[in-house]
Tab-separated table of C-alpha atoms in Angstrom:
chain	number	residue	atom	x	y	z
P	30	MET	CA	0.000	0.000	0.000
P	31	SER	CA	1.513	3.295	-1.058
P	32	ARG	CA	2.020	5.973	1.510
P	33	LYS	CA	0.663	9.438	0.804
P	34	PHE	CA	2.508	12.486	1.998
P	35	ALA	CA	0.853	15.786	2.827
P	36	LYS	CA	1.830	18.787	0.734
P	37	ASN	CA	4.572	20.768	2.438
P	38	VAL	CA	5.589	23.197	-0.335
P	39	SER	CA	3.869	26.568	-0.581
P	40	THR	CA	2.111	27.659	-3.769
P	41	SER	CA	4.751	30.291	-4.505
P	42	GLU	CA	7.587	27.746	-4.056
P	43	ARG	CA	5.753	25.286	-6.330
P	44	ILE	CA	5.452	27.879	-9.099
P	45	VAL	CA	9.138	28.762	-8.861
P	46	SER	CA	10.110	25.065	-8.742
P	47	VAL	CA	8.170	24.316	-11.945
P	48	ALA	CA	9.681	27.346	-13.686
P	49	LEU	CA	13.268	26.456	-12.730
P	50	GLY	CA	12.721	22.759	-13.400
P	51	SER	CA	11.338	23.485	-16.868
P	52	TYR	CA	14.302	25.691	-17.690
P	53	LEU	CA	16.862	23.118	-16.510
P	54	LEU	CA	15.076	20.360	-18.431
P	55	TYR	CA	15.205	22.494	-21.577
P	56	GLN	CA	18.921	23.215	-21.081
P	57	SER	CA	19.840	19.584	-20.338
P	58	LEU	CA	18.023	18.298	-23.434
P	59	ARG	CA	19.782	20.887	-25.584
P	60	THR	CA	23.150	19.579	-24.349
P	61	ILE	CA	22.248	15.890	-24.157
P	62	ARG	CA	25.698	14.871	-25.499
P	63	HIS	CA	27.601	16.873	-22.900
P	64	ARG	CA	26.927	15.281	-19.518
P	65	PRO	CA	23.520	16.779	-18.759
P	66	PHE	CA	22.752	14.344	-15.947
P	67	ILE	CA	23.155	16.708	-12.997
P	68	LYS	CA	20.878	19.299	-14.579
P	69	LEU	CA	18.462	16.593	-15.738
P	70	GLY	CA	18.212	15.082	-12.271
P	71	THR	CA	17.758	18.481	-10.681
P	72	ALA	CA	15.087	19.364	-13.252
P	73	GLY	CA	13.177	16.172	-12.462
P	74	TYR	CA	13.320	16.853	-8.740
P	75	LEU	CA	12.109	20.452	-9.112
P	76	LEU	CA	9.274	19.494	-11.459
P	77	ALA	CA	8.113	16.753	-9.076
P	78	ARG	CA	8.400	19.167	-6.154
P	79	GLY	CA	6.387	21.831	-7.946
P	80	ILE	CA	3.693	19.592	-9.426
P	81	GLY	CA	3.249	17.318	-6.414
P	82	GLY	CA	3.694	19.947	-3.728
P	83	TYR	CA	5.773	17.592	-1.587
P	84	CYS	CA	9.452	17.927	-0.692
P	85	PRO	CA	11.202	15.175	1.321
P	86	VAL	CA	13.899	17.659	2.321
P	87	ASN	CA	11.243	19.888	3.852
P	88	ARG	CA	9.808	16.864	5.668
P	89	TRP	CA	13.178	15.858	7.081
P	90	MET	CA	13.692	19.444	8.218
P	91	GLY	CA	10.193	19.506	9.674
P	92	LYS	CA	9.422	22.192	7.038
P	93	LYS	CA	9.748	25.187	7.848
P	94	GLY	CA	13.333	24.893	6.877
P	95	THR	CA	15.683	27.810	6.440
P	96	HIS	CA	15.508	30.698	4.059
P	97	ASN	CA	18.223	30.851	1.438
P	98	PRO	CA	20.257	34.032	1.068
P	99	ALA	CA	19.460	36.197	-1.923
P	100	ILE	CA	21.335	35.900	-5.200
P	101	ASN	CA	22.380	39.366	-6.366
P	102	ILE	CA	23.066	40.571	-9.895
P	103	GLN	CA	24.645	43.980	-10.403
P	104	THR	CA	25.446	45.854	-13.594
P	105	ILE	CA	26.560	49.402	-14.419
P	106	VAL	CA	26.121	51.399	-17.618
P	107	THR	CA	26.651	55.039	-18.588
P	108	VAL	CA	23.782	56.675	-20.479
P	109	ASN	CA	24.373	59.882	-22.411
P	110	LYS	CA	21.298	61.586	-20.992
P	111	PRO	CA	20.654	63.886	-17.998
P	112	ARG	CA	20.100	62.164	-14.670
P	113	PHE	CA	16.529	63.383	-14.136
P	114	GLU	CA	15.523	62.279	-17.646
P	115	VAL	CA	16.888	58.790	-16.947
P	116	TYR	CA	15.105	58.729	-13.585
P	117	GLY	CA	11.795	59.846	-15.084
P	118	TYR	CA	11.819	57.108	-17.716
P	119	TRP	CA	12.656	54.310	-15.268
P	120	ARG	CA	10.289	55.576	-12.566
P	121	LYS	CA	7.367	55.040	-14.942
P	122	LEU	CA	7.472	51.266	-14.470
P	123	SER	CA	5.230	50.561	-17.466
P	124	ASN	CA	8.281	51.517	-19.577
P	125	LEU	CA	10.329	48.545	-18.339
P	126	PRO	CA	9.061	46.024	-20.959
P	127	ASN	CA	10.345	48.430	-23.648
P	128	PHE	CA	13.883	47.267	-22.895
P	129	MET	CA	13.444	44.188	-20.676
P	130	ALA	CA	12.559	41.334	-23.013
P	131	HIS	CA	11.568	38.928	-20.218
P	132	LEU	CA	8.832	41.319	-19.056
P	133	LEU	CA	5.572	41.230	-20.983
P	134	LYS	CA	3.787	43.959	-19.045
P	135	VAL	CA	4.071	46.125	-15.950
P	136	GLU	CA	0.832	47.795	-14.921
P	137	GLU	CA	1.002	50.618	-12.404
P	138	LEU	CA	-1.841	50.106	-9.916
P	139	SER	CA	-0.973	53.181	-7.866
P	140	ASP	CA	1.954	55.522	-7.307
P	141	LYS	CA	3.749	52.797	-5.330
P	142	ARG	CA	2.208	49.456	-6.330
P	143	SER	CA	2.456	47.627	-9.662
P	144	HIS	CA	1.509	44.314	-11.293
P	145	TRP	CA	4.223	42.465	-13.265
P	146	LEU	CA	3.812	39.797	-15.965
P	147	ALA	CA	6.921	37.943	-17.154
P	148	ARG	CA	7.985	34.987	-19.274
P	149	MET	CA	9.239	31.881	-17.495
P	150	PRO	CA	12.791	30.983	-18.600
P	151	GLY	CA	12.945	28.148	-21.110
P	152	THR	CA	9.166	27.740	-21.394
P	153	SER	CA	6.171	29.327	-23.094
P	154	GLY	CA	4.551	29.935	-19.712
P	155	THR	CA	4.204	33.179	-17.786
P	156	ILE	CA	4.335	34.218	-14.160
P	157	GLU	CA	2.906	37.302	-12.480
P	158	TRP	CA	3.282	39.098	-9.180
P	159	GLU	CA	2.826	42.439	-7.497
P	160	ALA	CA	5.589	44.753	-6.330
P	161	GLU	CA	5.832	48.049	-4.542
P	162	ILE	CA	8.210	51.002	-4.560
P	163	VAL	CA	9.996	51.044	-1.196
P	164	LYS	CA	12.539	53.813	-1.875
P	165	ASP	CA	12.149	56.814	-4.133
P	166	GLU	CA	14.617	59.695	-4.249
P	167	PRO	CA	13.810	61.662	-7.431
P	168	GLY	CA	16.816	61.846	-9.696
P	169	TYR	CA	18.904	59.529	-7.532
P	170	LEU	CA	17.323	56.243	-6.441
P	171	ILE	CA	14.417	53.877	-7.098
P	172	GLY	CA	13.981	50.715	-5.013
P	173	TRP	CA	11.246	48.086	-5.260
P	174	GLN	CA	10.371	44.635	-3.950
P	175	SER	CA	7.684	42.009	-4.455
P	176	VAL	CA	4.836	42.162	-1.957
P	177	SER	CA	4.360	39.508	0.713
P	178	GLY	CA	2.904	36.267	-0.648
P	179	SER	CA	4.039	36.834	-4.241
P	180	PRO	CA	5.093	33.719	-6.228
P	181	VAL	CA	8.290	35.557	-7.161
P	182	GLU	CA	10.345	36.885	-4.264
P	183	ASN	CA	12.620	39.565	-5.637
P	184	ALA	CA	13.832	43.101	-5.147
P	185	GLY	CA	15.795	45.647	-7.102
P	186	LYS	CA	17.173	49.141	-7.078
P	187	VAL	CA	18.478	51.696	-9.559
P	188	GLN	CA	21.001	54.286	-8.425
P	189	LEU	CA	21.830	57.291	-10.604
P	190	TYR	CA	25.006	59.385	-10.539
P	191	ASP	CA	26.412	62.131	-12.721
P	192	ALA	CA	29.035	60.535	-14.964
P	193	PRO	CA	32.615	61.889	-14.739
P	194	GLY	CA	32.785	65.288	-16.383
P	195	ARG	CA	28.966	65.358	-16.201
P	196	LEU	CA	28.906	63.474	-19.496
P	197	GLY	CA	25.620	61.679	-18.978
P	198	THR	CA	24.410	59.466	-16.141
P	199	GLU	CA	25.980	56.425	-14.517
P	200	VAL	CA	23.210	53.872	-13.929
P	201	ARG	CA	23.828	51.173	-11.311
P	202	VAL	CA	21.242	48.397	-11.256
P	203	VAL	CA	20.948	45.612	-8.669
P	204	PHE	CA	18.478	42.711	-8.871
P	205	SER	CA	18.030	40.234	-6.010
P	206	TYR	CA	16.017	37.016	-5.961
P	207	HIS	CA	15.579	34.074	-3.621
P	208	PRO	CA	15.827	30.449	-4.827
P	209	PRO	CA	13.518	27.729	-3.450
P	210	ALA	CA	14.228	26.806	0.160
P	211	GLY	CA	16.892	24.235	0.963
P	212	GLY	CA	20.411	23.452	-0.140
P	213	LEU	CA	19.319	22.216	-3.558
P	214	GLY	CA	17.596	25.521	-4.200
P	215	THR	CA	20.884	27.296	-3.626
P	216	GLY	CA	22.603	24.940	-6.078
P	217	VAL	CA	19.953	25.553	-8.719
P	218	ALA	CA	20.281	29.304	-8.254
P	219	LYS	CA	24.025	29.060	-8.823
P	220	LEU	CA	23.405	27.157	-12.057
P	221	LEU	CA	20.915	29.756	-13.278
P	222	ASN	CA	22.779	32.818	-12.029
P	223	PRO	CA	25.050	33.171	-15.120
P	224	PHE	CA	21.964	32.950	-17.352
P	225	PHE	CA	20.087	35.635	-15.427
P	226	LYS	CA	23.199	37.817	-15.274
P	227	ARG	CA	23.547	37.742	-19.078
P	228	VAL	CA	19.842	38.542	-19.471
P	229	ILE	CA	19.972	41.512	-17.092
P	230	GLU	CA	23.174	42.896	-18.613
P	231	GLU	CA	21.710	42.714	-22.118
P	232	GLU	CA	18.490	44.373	-20.992
P	233	ILE	CA	20.365	47.252	-19.361
P	234	ARG	CA	22.307	47.711	-22.608
P	235	ASN	CA	18.916	47.844	-24.331
P	236	PHE	CA	17.938	50.603	-21.891
P	237	LYS	CA	21.006	52.592	-22.920
P	238	ARG	CA	20.149	52.137	-26.613
P	239	VAL	CA	16.525	53.192	-26.104
P	240	MET	CA	17.482	56.323	-24.172
P	241	GLU	CA	20.325	57.430	-26.437
P	242	ALA	CA	18.469	56.734	-29.681
P	243	ASP	CA	15.708	59.117	-28.548
P	244	LEU	CA	13.176	56.299	-28.743
P	245	VAL	CA	11.482	57.713	-25.652
P	246	SER	CA	8.048	59.186	-26.387
P	247	PRO	CA	7.091	62.552	-24.841
P	248	ASN	CA	4.700	60.788	-22.415
P	249	ALA	CA	7.136	58.028	-21.423
P	250	SER	CA	8.581	59.767	-18.366
P	251	SER	CA	6.875	60.247	-15.044
P	252	THR	CA	5.879	63.737	-14.166
């Protein structure tokens, strides 16, 4: 007689597990001739964890487990535009999909709160969450984080400085995200971190191109 285990993985963790598992499965099948077994095994575990809602590691730990430290991605670019113009464009969060390819839509619900819709890596699926502005220093700093209970736990900030010689604006961007709980989650995050880093760096370069090519419409900046 088979033994049934109660679900011990939260809905948000299950969504993230399926997303990461799908991506790793896609990557391992693409490189099937080059020792994909670690990624393939990890993908299978994450998919089972996400679909079934049960994690033996959580059970052994008595679930609640421990929270993994955030994985941080930082990139810097100089944009040949005045600091307040750069701030105004980024502060209007609905502009972000214009240069961030992984974002399908950001809808501003209020001055501080927004709804985000993004593509899952390596799949045709999407994921959505709400975030709020937690720091806002006009012309200098924008900081945001996902709200409590969101399926995606992340945060980010943009810091703006006058470039040397006042030749444009130095834009420093930091993104932070938390992997699924447990040691395996940390390992998966390390595997995916180079991928996410390349994505973020390319998207910030897109931001520079959009700003400097004067592709910004008159209504694109916050007032």
